[in-house]
Rosetta silent file (secondary structure, phi, psi, omega in degrees, C-alpha in Angstrom):
SEQUENCE: MRRRFTMLRALLVLLTWLAFTPVWADGVVHLLASEAGGAYREAADAFRAAFAARRPVKFWTLAELDNRQIRALTSENNLIVPIGLKAARAVAEHHGGQAAVLTLMIPHVSAERLVWPANLPRRKVSHVHIDQPVSRTLSLVEVVFPRASRVGLVVSAENAEAVKGFQQEAARRHLSLNLEWVARPEQVAPALRGVLPEADVLLLLPDSVAFHAGNAQNVLLTTYRYRVPVVGFSQGLAKAGAVAVVYSSPAQIGRQGARMASRWKPESGDLPAAQHADDFSIAFNSHVARSLGVILPDLGEARRKLGAVDE
SCORE:     score description
SCORE:     0.000 S_00000001
   1 L     0.000  -46.017  179.769   90.832  -63.578  188.934 S_00000001
   2 H   -63.395  -38.341  179.722   89.567  -63.079  192.460 S_00000001
   3 H   -63.946  -40.942  178.961   86.644  -65.419  191.747 S_00000001
   4 H   -64.064  -40.804  179.229   89.013  -68.110  190.497 S_00000001
   5 H   -63.035  -40.431  179.370   91.160  -67.690  193.603 S_00000001
   6 H   -63.282  -41.433  179.196   88.079  -67.994  195.812 S_00000001
   7 H   -65.798  -41.025  178.620   87.044  -71.205  194.062 S_00000001
   8 H   -64.170  -39.846  179.381   90.542  -72.651  194.394 S_00000001
   9 H   -65.750  -40.525  178.247   90.611  -71.788  198.072 S_00000001
  10 H   -63.817  -40.111  178.543   87.214  -73.426  198.599 S_00000001
  11 H   -64.881  -39.981  179.044   88.424  -76.534  196.772 S_00000001
  12 H   -63.547  -41.239  177.815   91.557  -76.623  198.912 S_00000001
  13 H   -62.209  -42.341 -179.995   89.473  -76.382  202.087 S_00000001
  14 H   -63.174  -45.213 -179.816   87.258  -79.233  200.869 S_00000001
  15 H   -64.339  -38.949  177.943   90.223  -81.455  200.044 S_00000001
  16 H   -63.836  -41.498  179.079   91.815  -80.698  203.403 S_00000001
  17 H   -62.787  -42.591  179.348   88.568  -81.567  205.182 S_00000001
  18 H   -64.674  -37.654 -177.398   88.313  -84.855  203.301 S_00000001
  19 H   -66.747  -32.692 -174.102   91.908  -85.725  204.078 S_00000001
  20 H  -108.708    5.713  174.342   91.480  -85.221  207.798 S_00000001
  21 L   -65.094  131.610 -178.642   87.918  -86.447  208.265 S_00000001
  22 L   -57.919  142.421  179.571   88.080  -89.347  210.762 S_00000001
  23 L   -71.508   -7.732  178.677   87.802  -92.765  209.160 S_00000001
  24 L  -100.957   40.216  173.544   85.205  -93.587  211.800 S_00000001
  25 L   -65.506  162.851 -176.276   82.494  -91.363  210.332 S_00000001
  26 L   -56.934  148.745  171.707   78.890  -92.529  210.692 S_00000001
  27 L    81.348   12.731 -178.592   77.616  -95.529  208.754 S_00000001
  28 L   -99.608  142.696  173.801   80.934  -97.350  208.369 S_00000001
  29 E   -96.300  121.940 -178.544   81.448 -101.052  209.047 S_00000001
  30 E  -111.995  113.784  173.097   84.687 -101.632  210.953 S_00000001
  31 E   -85.640  126.937 -178.354   86.135 -105.143  211.048 S_00000001
  32 E  -124.544  104.118 -175.532   88.412 -105.515  214.070 S_00000001
  33 E   -89.256  140.867  177.377   90.479 -108.708  214.086 S_00000001
  34 L   -61.490  -35.898  176.831   92.081 -110.093  217.231 S_00000001
  35 L  -141.274  168.991 -169.171   95.177 -110.865  215.145 S_00000001
  36 L   -75.842  -38.152 -170.169   96.331 -110.054  211.631 S_00000001
  37 L  -119.118 -157.868  174.937   96.306 -113.392  209.838 S_00000001
  38 H    61.363 -137.916 -176.144   95.029 -116.940  209.906 S_00000001
  39 H   -62.369  -32.515 -178.072   91.398 -117.577  210.748 S_00000001
  40 H   -66.653  -43.912  177.553   90.772 -113.904  211.543 S_00000001
  41 H   -66.567  -38.618  179.082   91.833 -112.767  208.083 S_00000001
  42 H   -60.820  -44.130  178.813   89.848 -115.604  206.491 S_00000001
  43 H   -65.228  -42.163 -179.146   86.680 -114.489  208.277 S_00000001
  44 H   -64.666  -43.921 -179.791   87.297 -110.834  207.392 S_00000001
  45 H   -63.410  -41.334  178.992   87.926 -111.572  203.709 S_00000001
  46 H   -66.077  -38.769  177.560   84.774 -113.690  203.473 S_00000001
  47 H   -59.872  -50.261 -176.522   82.760 -110.949  205.191 S_00000001
  48 H   -64.118  -39.693 -179.998   83.959 -108.283  202.767 S_00000001
  49 H   -65.075  -39.514 -178.546   83.363 -110.455  199.704 S_00000001
  50 H   -78.266  -31.862 -178.141   79.808 -111.282  200.790 S_00000001
  51 H   -74.841  -24.511  179.483   78.986 -107.771  202.006 S_00000001
  52 L    57.932 -133.431 -172.894   80.086 -106.307  198.653 S_00000001
  53 L  -114.418   34.394 -178.082   79.721 -102.520  198.463 S_00000001
  54 L   -62.889  -41.260  177.873   76.633 -101.943  200.587 S_00000001
  55 L  -147.934  163.232  175.633   78.554  -99.592  202.910 S_00000001
  56 L   -60.268  136.436  178.572   82.184  -98.614  203.458 S_00000001
  57 E  -124.865  127.838  178.194   84.101 -101.429  205.171 S_00000001
  58 E  -120.863  146.101 -177.948   87.411 -100.890  206.936 S_00000001
  59 E  -114.621  131.182  176.526   89.716 -103.531  208.388 S_00000001
  60 E  -130.977  155.110  164.623   91.769 -103.119  211.542 S_00000001
  61 E  -105.273  156.668 -177.685   93.771 -105.394  213.763 S_00000001
  62 H   -59.721  -32.059 -179.371   93.570 -104.982  217.504 S_00000001
  63 H   -68.141  -19.600 -176.992   97.253 -104.024  217.591 S_00000001
  64 H   -83.879  -15.524 -174.641   96.552 -101.008  215.349 S_00000001
  65 L  -119.748  135.091  172.948   94.077  -99.313  217.689 S_00000001
  66 L   -92.258  178.060 -175.707   94.557  -98.044  221.213 S_00000001
  67 H   -61.329  -37.265  179.775   91.769  -97.769  223.775 S_00000001
  68 H   -64.226  -40.517 -179.716   91.050  -94.138  222.865 S_00000001
  69 H   -69.283  -36.949  176.098   90.601  -95.014  219.192 S_00000001
  70 H   -62.902  -40.919  178.355   88.274  -97.907  220.024 S_00000001
  71 H   -63.983  -38.241  178.470   86.186  -95.516  222.106 S_00000001
  72 H   -65.818  -44.020  178.279   86.084  -93.060  219.191 S_00000001
  73 H   -58.048  -40.472 -173.361   85.002  -95.776  216.749 S_00000001
  74 L   -90.550    3.885  176.938   82.222  -96.893  219.070 S_00000001
  75 L   -95.425    0.581  179.202   80.997  -93.370  219.842 S_00000001
  76 L  -115.319  171.584  179.529   79.540  -92.965  216.328 S_00000001
  77 L   -80.631   62.464  178.447   76.706  -94.680  214.457 S_00000001
  78 L  -105.913  172.796  169.049   79.005  -97.353  213.087 S_00000001
  79 E  -114.331  118.737  178.790   78.880 -101.121  213.037 S_00000001
  80 E   -99.916  129.812 -178.490   81.841 -102.706  214.803 S_00000001
  81 E  -120.264   86.885  176.606   82.578 -106.331  213.912 S_00000001
  82 E   -71.947  134.644  179.877   85.108 -107.807  216.363 S_00000001
  83 E  -112.573  109.201 -177.503   86.569 -111.079  215.091 S_00000001
  84 L    98.588  161.092 -171.344   87.671 -113.334  217.921 S_00000001
  85 H   -69.595  -38.615 -179.403   87.411 -113.087  221.685 S_00000001
  86 H   -61.114  -43.969  179.138   90.290 -110.660  222.306 S_00000001
  87 H   -66.685  -40.459  179.922   88.802 -108.087  219.953 S_00000001
  88 H   -62.859  -42.398  179.073   85.308 -108.589  221.377 S_00000001
  89 H   -64.500  -40.207  179.932   86.553 -108.049  224.930 S_00000001
  90 H   -64.102  -41.782  179.849   88.428 -104.888  223.930 S_00000001
  91 H   -66.649  -42.203  179.116   85.345 -103.430  222.237 S_00000001
  92 H   -63.507  -41.499 -175.793   83.111 -104.259  225.201 S_00000001
  93 H   -69.836  -33.973 -173.539   85.563 -102.764  227.692 S_00000001
  94 L  -115.530   22.021 -176.439   86.136  -99.499  225.801 S_00000001
  95 L   -65.655  136.155 -178.728   82.778  -99.054  224.058 S_00000001
  96 L   -84.566   -1.952  173.136   81.698  -95.447  223.623 S_00000001
  97 L    95.923    2.517 -174.628   78.002  -96.243  224.004 S_00000001
  98 L  -122.532  -48.139 -171.230   76.748  -95.674  220.455 S_00000001
  99 L   -68.087  146.427  170.948   77.967  -98.124  217.787 S_00000001
 100 E   -75.552  153.490 -176.563   76.268 -101.443  217.090 S_00000001
 101 E  -132.751  128.492  175.880   78.432 -104.535  217.619 S_00000001
 102 E  -125.192  104.415 -178.276   78.352 -107.856  215.766 S_00000001
 103 E   -85.320  148.154  176.948   80.934 -110.316  217.091 S_00000001
 104 E  -124.262  144.114  169.467   82.251 -113.209  215.020 S_00000001
 105 E    67.317   37.282  170.445   83.966 -116.440  216.038 S_00000001
 106 E  -125.571  146.315 -179.788   83.398 -116.458  219.784 S_00000001
 107 L   -64.482  155.200  179.227   81.594 -119.214  221.726 S_00000001
 108 H   -56.303  -43.196 -177.389   78.083 -118.610  222.984 S_00000001
 109 H   -64.456  -35.600  178.007   79.212 -118.853  226.611 S_00000001
 110 H   -70.233  -38.175  178.206   81.887 -116.181  226.047 S_00000001
 111 H   -61.933  -38.980 -179.052   79.398 -113.881  224.337 S_00000001
 112 H   -67.360  -22.532 -176.203   77.087 -114.136  227.329 S_00000001
 113 H   -93.335   -5.098  177.047   79.877 -113.037  229.673 S_00000001
 114 L   -70.101  138.851 -178.827   80.772 -109.831  227.817 S_00000001
 115 L  -108.758  119.596 -176.933   79.774 -106.702  229.753 S_00000001
 116 L  -104.916  158.839  178.777   78.436 -103.823  227.650 S_00000001
 117 L   -57.150  146.037 -177.288   77.800 -100.190  228.658 S_00000001
 118 L   -62.576  -29.019 -177.150   74.520  -99.669  230.480 S_00000001
 119 L   -89.534    6.130  178.940   73.396  -97.086  227.910 S_00000001
 120 L   -95.915  113.049  179.982   73.932  -99.408  224.918 S_00000001
 121 L   -58.974  136.779 -176.952   70.621 -101.032  223.890 S_00000001
 122 H   -67.183  -18.756  176.336   70.990 -104.805  223.722 S_00000001
 123 H   -69.460  -11.910  178.895   69.268 -104.853  220.337 S_00000001
 124 H   -95.412    6.995  178.886   72.458 -103.228  219.012 S_00000001
 125 E  -124.063  128.407  178.061   74.628 -106.195  220.072 S_00000001
 126 E  -148.350  176.627 -172.169   74.597 -109.541  218.287 S_00000001
 127 E  -149.056  150.665  161.119   76.843 -112.484  217.508 S_00000001
 128 E  -113.122  107.143 -172.188   77.652 -115.247  215.049 S_00000001
 129 E   -73.473  151.052  177.955   78.777 -117.997  217.408 S_00000001
 130 L   -84.357  -25.037 -179.910   81.663 -120.314  216.637 S_00000001
 131 L   -83.921  169.020 -172.052   80.033 -123.289  218.366 S_00000001
 132 L   -99.255  154.136  173.850   77.269 -125.385  216.857 S_00000001
 133 L   -64.304  150.531 -176.547   73.575 -125.636  217.724 S_00000001
 134 H   -56.475  -44.796 -176.270   72.696 -128.541  220.001 S_00000001
 135 H   -61.552  -38.659 -179.586   70.498 -130.256  217.420 S_00000001
 136 H   -67.537  -40.816 -179.208   73.264 -130.276  214.809 S_00000001
 137 H   -65.107  -46.155 -179.404   75.803 -131.720  217.242 S_00000001
 138 H   -72.378  -26.607  173.314   73.553 -134.544  218.414 S_00000001
 139 H   -63.641  -38.761  177.401   72.523 -135.254  214.829 S_00000001
 140 H   -63.207  -41.347  176.959   76.186 -135.893  214.060 S_00000001
 141 H   -56.730  -46.100 -177.086   76.343 -138.337  216.980 S_00000001
 142 H   -69.221  -35.199 -178.471   73.363 -140.246  215.587 S_00000001
 143 H   -72.216  -42.486 -175.910   74.651 -140.263  212.017 S_00000001
 144 H   -83.731  -32.969 -177.222   78.187 -141.434  212.842 S_00000001
 145 L  -125.400   70.818 -172.822   77.311 -143.690  215.792 S_00000001
 146 L   -62.613  -20.734  179.868   73.817 -145.034  215.046 S_00000001
 147 L   -94.265   -4.709 -178.425   74.034 -147.639  217.824 S_00000001
 148 L   -73.202  135.778  175.832   75.176 -145.191  220.501 S_00000001
 149 L  -126.337  -13.017 -177.173   72.669 -144.454  223.235 S_00000001
 150 E  -118.051  116.840 -178.087   74.938 -143.072  225.987 S_00000001
 151 E  -110.342  122.197  178.926   76.613 -139.702  225.424 S_00000001
 152 E   -89.716  147.961 -178.906   79.264 -138.548  227.893 S_00000001
 153 E  -151.685  126.344  176.770   79.836 -134.887  228.691 S_00000001
 154 E  -119.629  119.727 -175.605   82.305 -133.202  231.072 S_00000001
 155 E  -144.840  166.637  171.943   81.773 -129.472  231.622 S_00000001
 156 L  -104.028  179.586 -176.626   82.091 -126.673  234.149 S_00000001
 157 H   -63.327  -21.319 -179.110   79.396 -124.296  235.375 S_00000001
 158 H   -64.778  -19.294  178.693   80.114 -121.866  232.536 S_00000001
 159 H  -103.421   22.740 -176.757   78.284 -124.280  230.219 S_00000001
 160 H   -59.207  -42.422 -179.984   75.238 -124.665  232.462 S_00000001
 161 H   -67.014  -40.045  177.949   72.874 -123.143  229.887 S_00000001
 162 H   -62.605  -39.201 -179.851   74.294 -125.300  227.103 S_00000001
 163 H   -60.953  -40.177  177.987   73.823 -128.403  229.254 S_00000001
 164 H   -58.060  -42.850  178.579   70.115 -127.626  229.638 S_00000001
 165 H   -63.995  -41.554  179.215   69.796 -127.572  225.873 S_00000001
 166 H   -67.223  -38.304  178.902   71.665 -130.862  225.511 S_00000001
 167 H   -63.128  -43.616 -179.686   69.559 -132.516  228.199 S_00000001
 168 H   -66.096  -45.474 -177.629   66.326 -131.496  226.489 S_00000001
 169 H   -70.245  -37.188  177.885   67.485 -132.479  223.006 S_00000001
 170 H   -63.905  -42.137  178.510   69.008 -135.768  224.200 S_00000001
 171 H   -62.619  -39.803  179.549   65.752 -136.709  225.922 S_00000001
 172 H   -63.169  -32.108 -178.715   63.823 -135.911  222.745 S_00000001
 173 L   -94.362    4.683 -179.012   66.114 -138.250  220.804 S_00000001
 174 L    61.356   39.137  173.669   66.015 -140.957  223.505 S_00000001
 175 L  -104.883  144.019  176.652   69.715 -140.546  224.232 S_00000001
 176 E   -93.291  122.805 -179.997   71.132 -140.850  227.741 S_00000001
 177 E   -99.315  109.196  179.127   73.345 -137.891  228.681 S_00000001
 178 E   -93.470  109.862 -167.197   75.953 -138.954  231.246 S_00000001
 179 E  -112.058  136.209  172.105   77.140 -135.716  232.782 S_00000001
 180 E  -127.277  129.804  178.009   80.102 -134.853  235.018 S_00000001
 181 E   -97.852  142.293  174.665   80.631 -131.345  236.412 S_00000001
 182 L  -130.265  147.619  178.416   84.076 -129.940  237.200 S_00000001
 183 L  -115.341  -18.692 -178.271   85.034 -126.745  239.006 S_00000001
 184 L  -138.315  153.408 -177.724   88.835 -126.969  238.821 S_00000001
 185 H   -56.055  -36.179 -177.387   91.303 -128.319  236.242 S_00000001
 186 H   -69.793   -9.314  178.261   92.487 -131.110  238.538 S_00000001
 187 H   -88.118   -8.772 -174.538   88.958 -132.533  238.580 S_00000001
 188 H   -66.374  -47.303 -178.180   88.901 -133.222  234.835 S_00000001
 189 H   -60.667  -48.466  176.140   90.840 -136.514  234.917 S_00000001
 190 H   -61.005  -35.918  178.983   88.681 -138.071  237.682 S_00000001
 191 H   -64.010  -40.948  177.533   85.555 -136.858  235.891 S_00000001
 192 H   -63.566  -41.897  178.892   86.657 -138.585  232.689 S_00000001
 193 H   -63.973  -26.061  177.959   87.352 -141.795  234.577 S_00000001
 194 H   -80.517  -36.705 -172.789   83.831 -141.576  235.938 S_00000001
 195 H   -91.079  -32.070 -172.391   81.991 -140.852  232.706 S_00000001
 196 H   -64.821  -39.448  178.483   83.904 -142.841  230.061 S_00000001
 197 H   -63.264  -18.053 -178.191   83.011 -146.373  231.271 S_00000001
 198 H  -109.373   20.112 -176.504   79.340 -145.376  230.956 S_00000001
 199 L  -127.502  139.709  172.051   79.573 -143.651  227.559 S_00000001
 200 L   -86.320  -24.643  179.222   79.389 -144.879  223.969 S_00000001
 201 E  -153.122  145.420  176.972   80.731 -141.533  222.751 S_00000001
 202 E  -106.754  130.041  178.807   82.193 -138.470  224.471 S_00000001
 203 E   -99.209  129.813  178.784   81.000 -135.043  223.428 S_00000001
 204 L  -106.747  135.118  174.079   83.454 -132.147  223.753 S_00000001
 205 L  -122.704  148.828  174.067   82.413 -128.523  224.223 S_00000001
 206 L   -63.030  127.411 -174.464   84.685 -125.475  224.468 S_00000001
 207 E  -155.301  124.956 -173.784   85.115 -124.901  228.206 S_00000001
 208 L   -67.419  -16.493  178.372   87.800 -122.872  229.977 S_00000001
 209 L  -106.341  -50.469 -170.693   87.988 -125.445  232.792 S_00000001
 210 L   -80.424  -38.013 -176.974   86.939 -128.812  231.361 S_00000001
 211 E  -151.088  119.036 -177.316   88.368 -128.726  227.848 S_00000001
 212 L  -156.466 -179.882 -175.208   90.786 -126.239  226.325 S_00000001
 213 L   -59.226  -31.836 -176.477   94.078 -126.072  224.444 S_00000001
 214 L   -71.183  -26.949 -177.587   96.076 -126.795  227.591 S_00000001
 215 L  -120.056    5.671 -174.372   94.488 -130.173  228.345 S_00000001
 216 H   -57.764  -44.612 -177.288   93.178 -131.273  224.936 S_00000001
 217 H   -63.258  -43.201  179.760   95.923 -133.821  224.310 S_00000001
 218 H   -64.759  -40.609  179.289   95.492 -135.473  227.708 S_00000001
 219 H   -62.960  -45.649 -178.316   91.713 -135.639  227.318 S_00000001
 220 H   -66.690  -38.035  177.073   91.964 -137.220  223.866 S_00000001
 221 H   -64.697  -39.062  178.993   94.578 -139.738  225.010 S_00000001
 222 H   -64.084  -44.381  179.295   92.371 -140.727  227.934 S_00000001
 223 H   -63.862  -35.308  179.908   89.361 -141.308  225.696 S_00000001
 224 H   -67.200  -40.299  178.204   91.501 -143.390  223.346 S_00000001
 225 H   -63.016  -34.414  177.769   92.697 -145.596  226.204 S_00000001
 226 L   -84.075   -3.118 -179.630   89.069 -146.185  227.162 S_00000001
 227 L    57.592   41.809  176.062   88.265 -146.797  223.469 S_00000001
 228 L  -111.186  118.052 -179.615   85.495 -144.199  223.533 S_00000001
 229 L   -69.154  155.134 -176.031   85.237 -142.131  220.335 S_00000001
 230 E  -114.845  138.966  168.746   85.024 -138.350  220.563 S_00000001
 231 E  -110.002  124.490 -174.266   82.738 -135.885  218.792 S_00000001
 232 E  -119.560 -168.077 -169.336   84.268 -132.413  218.715 S_00000001
 233 L  -128.602    9.135  179.617   83.666 -128.864  217.570 S_00000001
 234 L  -148.873  155.686  178.696   86.655 -127.851  215.418 S_00000001
 235 H   -61.886  -36.036  178.833   88.656 -129.080  212.462 S_00000001
 236 H   -61.114  -33.689  178.944   91.768 -129.088  214.634 S_00000001
 237 H   -67.915  -34.933  176.288   90.167 -131.606  216.986 S_00000001
 238 H   -62.970  -41.591  178.276   89.605 -134.023  214.111 S_00000001
 239 H   -66.906  -31.624 -176.275   93.299 -133.820  213.285 S_00000001
 240 H   -81.876  -17.784  177.631   94.179 -134.280  216.961 S_00000001
 241 L   143.534   -4.638  174.128   92.112 -137.430  217.452 S_00000001
 242 L   -70.604  136.962 -178.526   88.359 -136.782  217.543 S_00000001
 243 L   -67.664  -39.162 -177.863   86.580 -139.302  215.315 S_00000001
 244 E  -145.127  142.572  175.553   84.049 -136.759  214.044 S_00000001
 245 E  -138.479  149.079  169.649   83.586 -133.010  214.305 S_00000001
 246 E  -123.060  132.154 -173.456   81.037 -130.526  213.056 S_00000001
 247 E  -154.233  161.671  171.648   82.191 -126.944  212.792 S_00000001
 248 L  -109.893  127.203 -177.685   81.722 -123.703  210.920 S_00000001
 249 L   -72.042  162.105  175.467   84.847 -122.416  209.202 S_00000001
 250 H   -54.805  -38.943  179.316   85.985 -118.798  209.565 S_00000001
 251 H   -65.508  -41.534  178.513   84.818 -118.149  205.997 S_00000001
 252 H   -63.858  -40.272  177.719   81.373 -119.591  206.714 S_00000001
 253 H   -67.729  -39.950  178.216   81.083 -117.460  209.847 S_00000001
 254 H   -60.997  -42.421  179.156   82.282 -114.391  207.947 S_00000001
 255 H   -66.177  -39.167  176.831   79.625 -114.851  205.261 S_00000001
 256 H   -62.735  -41.320  177.508   76.922 -115.290  207.904 S_00000001
 257 H   -60.610  -39.637  178.899   78.116 -112.091  209.555 S_00000001
 258 H   -64.007  -39.429  178.186   77.853 -110.240  206.248 S_00000001
 259 H   -63.901  -39.590  177.911   74.261 -111.402  205.812 S_00000001
 260 H   -69.443  -41.361 -178.614   73.415 -110.131  209.287 S_00000001
 261 H   -65.063  -28.515 -179.745   75.301 -106.866  208.761 S_00000001
 262 L   -65.820  -16.359  179.606   73.380 -106.207  205.545 S_00000001
 263 L   -97.123    1.668  178.940   70.257 -105.780  207.701 S_00000001
 264 L   -81.975  136.324  176.309   71.875 -103.158  209.952 S_00000001
 265 L  -122.830  125.458 -178.509   70.712  -99.550  209.619 S_00000001
 266 L   -57.713  -29.016 -176.083   72.764  -96.767  211.254 S_00000001
 267 L   -60.940  -41.276 -178.832   69.602  -94.822  212.097 S_00000001
 268 L  -105.588  -30.921 -177.353   68.408  -97.402  214.637 S_00000001
 269 L    80.413   -2.026 -175.190   71.477  -99.582  215.064 S_00000001
 270 L   -65.604  143.969  177.145   69.298 -102.681  215.399 S_00000001
 271 L  -125.939  155.594  172.801   70.792 -106.057  214.492 S_00000001
 272 L   -61.470  159.779  178.874   69.239 -109.508  214.008 S_00000001
 273 L   -62.672  157.374  179.906   69.308 -111.821  217.017 S_00000001
 274 L   -56.642  146.505 -174.453   72.447 -113.859  217.702 S_00000001
 275 E  -140.678  158.082  161.093   72.871 -116.876  215.451 S_00000001
 276 E   -90.144  155.813  178.713   74.918 -119.953  214.749 S_00000001
 277 L   -65.375  135.025  176.634   76.299 -120.135  211.236 S_00000001
 278 L   -67.055  -38.145 -179.146   73.865 -121.744  208.802 S_00000001
 279 L   -85.302  145.478 -179.717   76.767 -123.241  206.847 S_00000001
 280 L  -153.229  167.018  177.787   78.910 -125.925  208.422 S_00000001
 281 E  -129.895  158.307  175.711   81.464 -128.597  207.648 S_00000001
 282 E  -123.540  140.673  175.424   82.088 -132.115  208.908 S_00000001
 283 E  -134.749  143.914  177.851   85.481 -133.750  209.309 S_00000001
 284 E  -117.886  153.271  167.909   86.430 -137.313  210.225 S_00000001
 285 L  -109.161   95.364 -173.273   89.628 -138.871  211.531 S_00000001
 286 H   -67.029  -31.320 -179.888   89.583 -142.129  209.603 S_00000001
 287 H   -64.703  -49.270  179.282   92.745 -143.469  211.268 S_00000001
 288 H   -65.989  -38.773  179.209   91.326 -143.194  214.793 S_00000001
 289 H   -59.237  -45.691  179.516   87.953 -144.461  213.576 S_00000001
 290 H   -61.782  -42.292 -177.428   89.538 -147.631  212.147 S_00000001
 291 H   -67.264  -24.041  178.099   91.516 -148.266  215.311 S_00000001
 292 L   -97.818    1.611  179.245   88.301 -148.016  217.357 S_00000001
 293 L    75.320   23.804  179.665   86.287 -150.138  214.938 S_00000001
 294 L   -92.148  126.121  176.383   84.049 -147.265  213.854 S_00000001
 295 L   -93.203  112.241 -175.072   82.671 -147.503  210.313 S_00000001
 296 L   -78.811  143.662  175.422   82.352 -143.949  209.068 S_00000001
 297 L   -76.904  168.627  172.706   79.442 -142.888  206.848 S_00000001
 298 L   -62.473  134.148 -174.737   79.876 -141.162  203.518 S_00000001
 299 H   -62.585  -43.952  179.440   80.811 -137.556  204.215 S_00000001
 300 H   -63.635  -39.705  178.574   78.364 -136.087  201.708 S_00000001
 301 H   -66.392  -38.803  177.484   75.535 -138.225  203.029 S_00000001
 302 H   -61.990  -42.170  178.424   76.358 -137.177  206.590 S_00000001
 303 H   -61.485  -42.782 -179.448   76.194 -133.521  205.571 S_00000001
 304 H   -64.541  -39.793 -179.960   72.820 -134.012  203.937 S_00000001
 305 H   -66.854  -25.985  176.699   71.436 -135.770  207.004 S_00000001
 306 L   -87.324   -0.078  174.778   72.527 -132.812  209.115 S_00000001
 307 L    94.769   15.803 -179.851   70.685 -130.458  206.792 S_00000001
 308 L   -70.382  144.156  173.721   73.552 -129.029  204.752 S_00000001
 309 L  -110.056  111.140 -178.003   72.714 -127.330  201.484 S_00000001
 310 L   -66.380  135.860 -179.016   75.533 -127.901  199.018 S_00000001
 311 L   -80.421    0.000    0.000   76.677 -124.740  197.287 S_00000001
């Protein structure tokens, strides 16, 4: 009888321990979305489906965790996957110095500006960027606008590194890159008036000064008045008036993140180097294209020319 009681007590202790063991035990992958639904949920669902059951995966929204809980999550040998810039900033600001971090759906320039703890090895931080590689973007320009030789670009200093890449790739392709720099929002309109008369196509990059949600409509209207087609970086821009865009969907980014996360080992915390998503989509605005006299290529053929592998 006493032996049975001892066994029951031991079982009760074990069950109690399991019930109250923190969900941020070592070796867990924690998805942390900036918001609950929309693109963030799409990326998270795709990540979980592709990651399968390699390790435990838990999903949180930023609203569910306070700063203390984020610090606890990041103080263990976990993998934290912030989805979106708000979540990435919160993890960087309150990082406990131990967990590896793989951000999803933030631009390259934003990833470079995140400040991580001094004691966190940089090999434990990586990203799947939301923006596209330079070669893919300029390939779209050549496929959709084969006669274009002058590419306009308006950016601020935050995109200085990206501009270097575009200058090198444009020179390799014998394209002329007509560049205007802006430092303040009020300089964007004059910069457009300077670059558009000398451009066959305007290239848009995410930029907190030069091009963002607050001025997107004005920029697109200005390009339309000058009858200069736009190449953009998101599906929403195609709907808003860009003639052609190349982008990686949240699901495509989520699957890429899962492939990178599958190579993470808690013992070392090392992650693969930052990447752009291998998978991408192209979208056209046929109405704007017709009004500007642009003859669009076949969508499937355009994807193949950009190196897409159909699933």
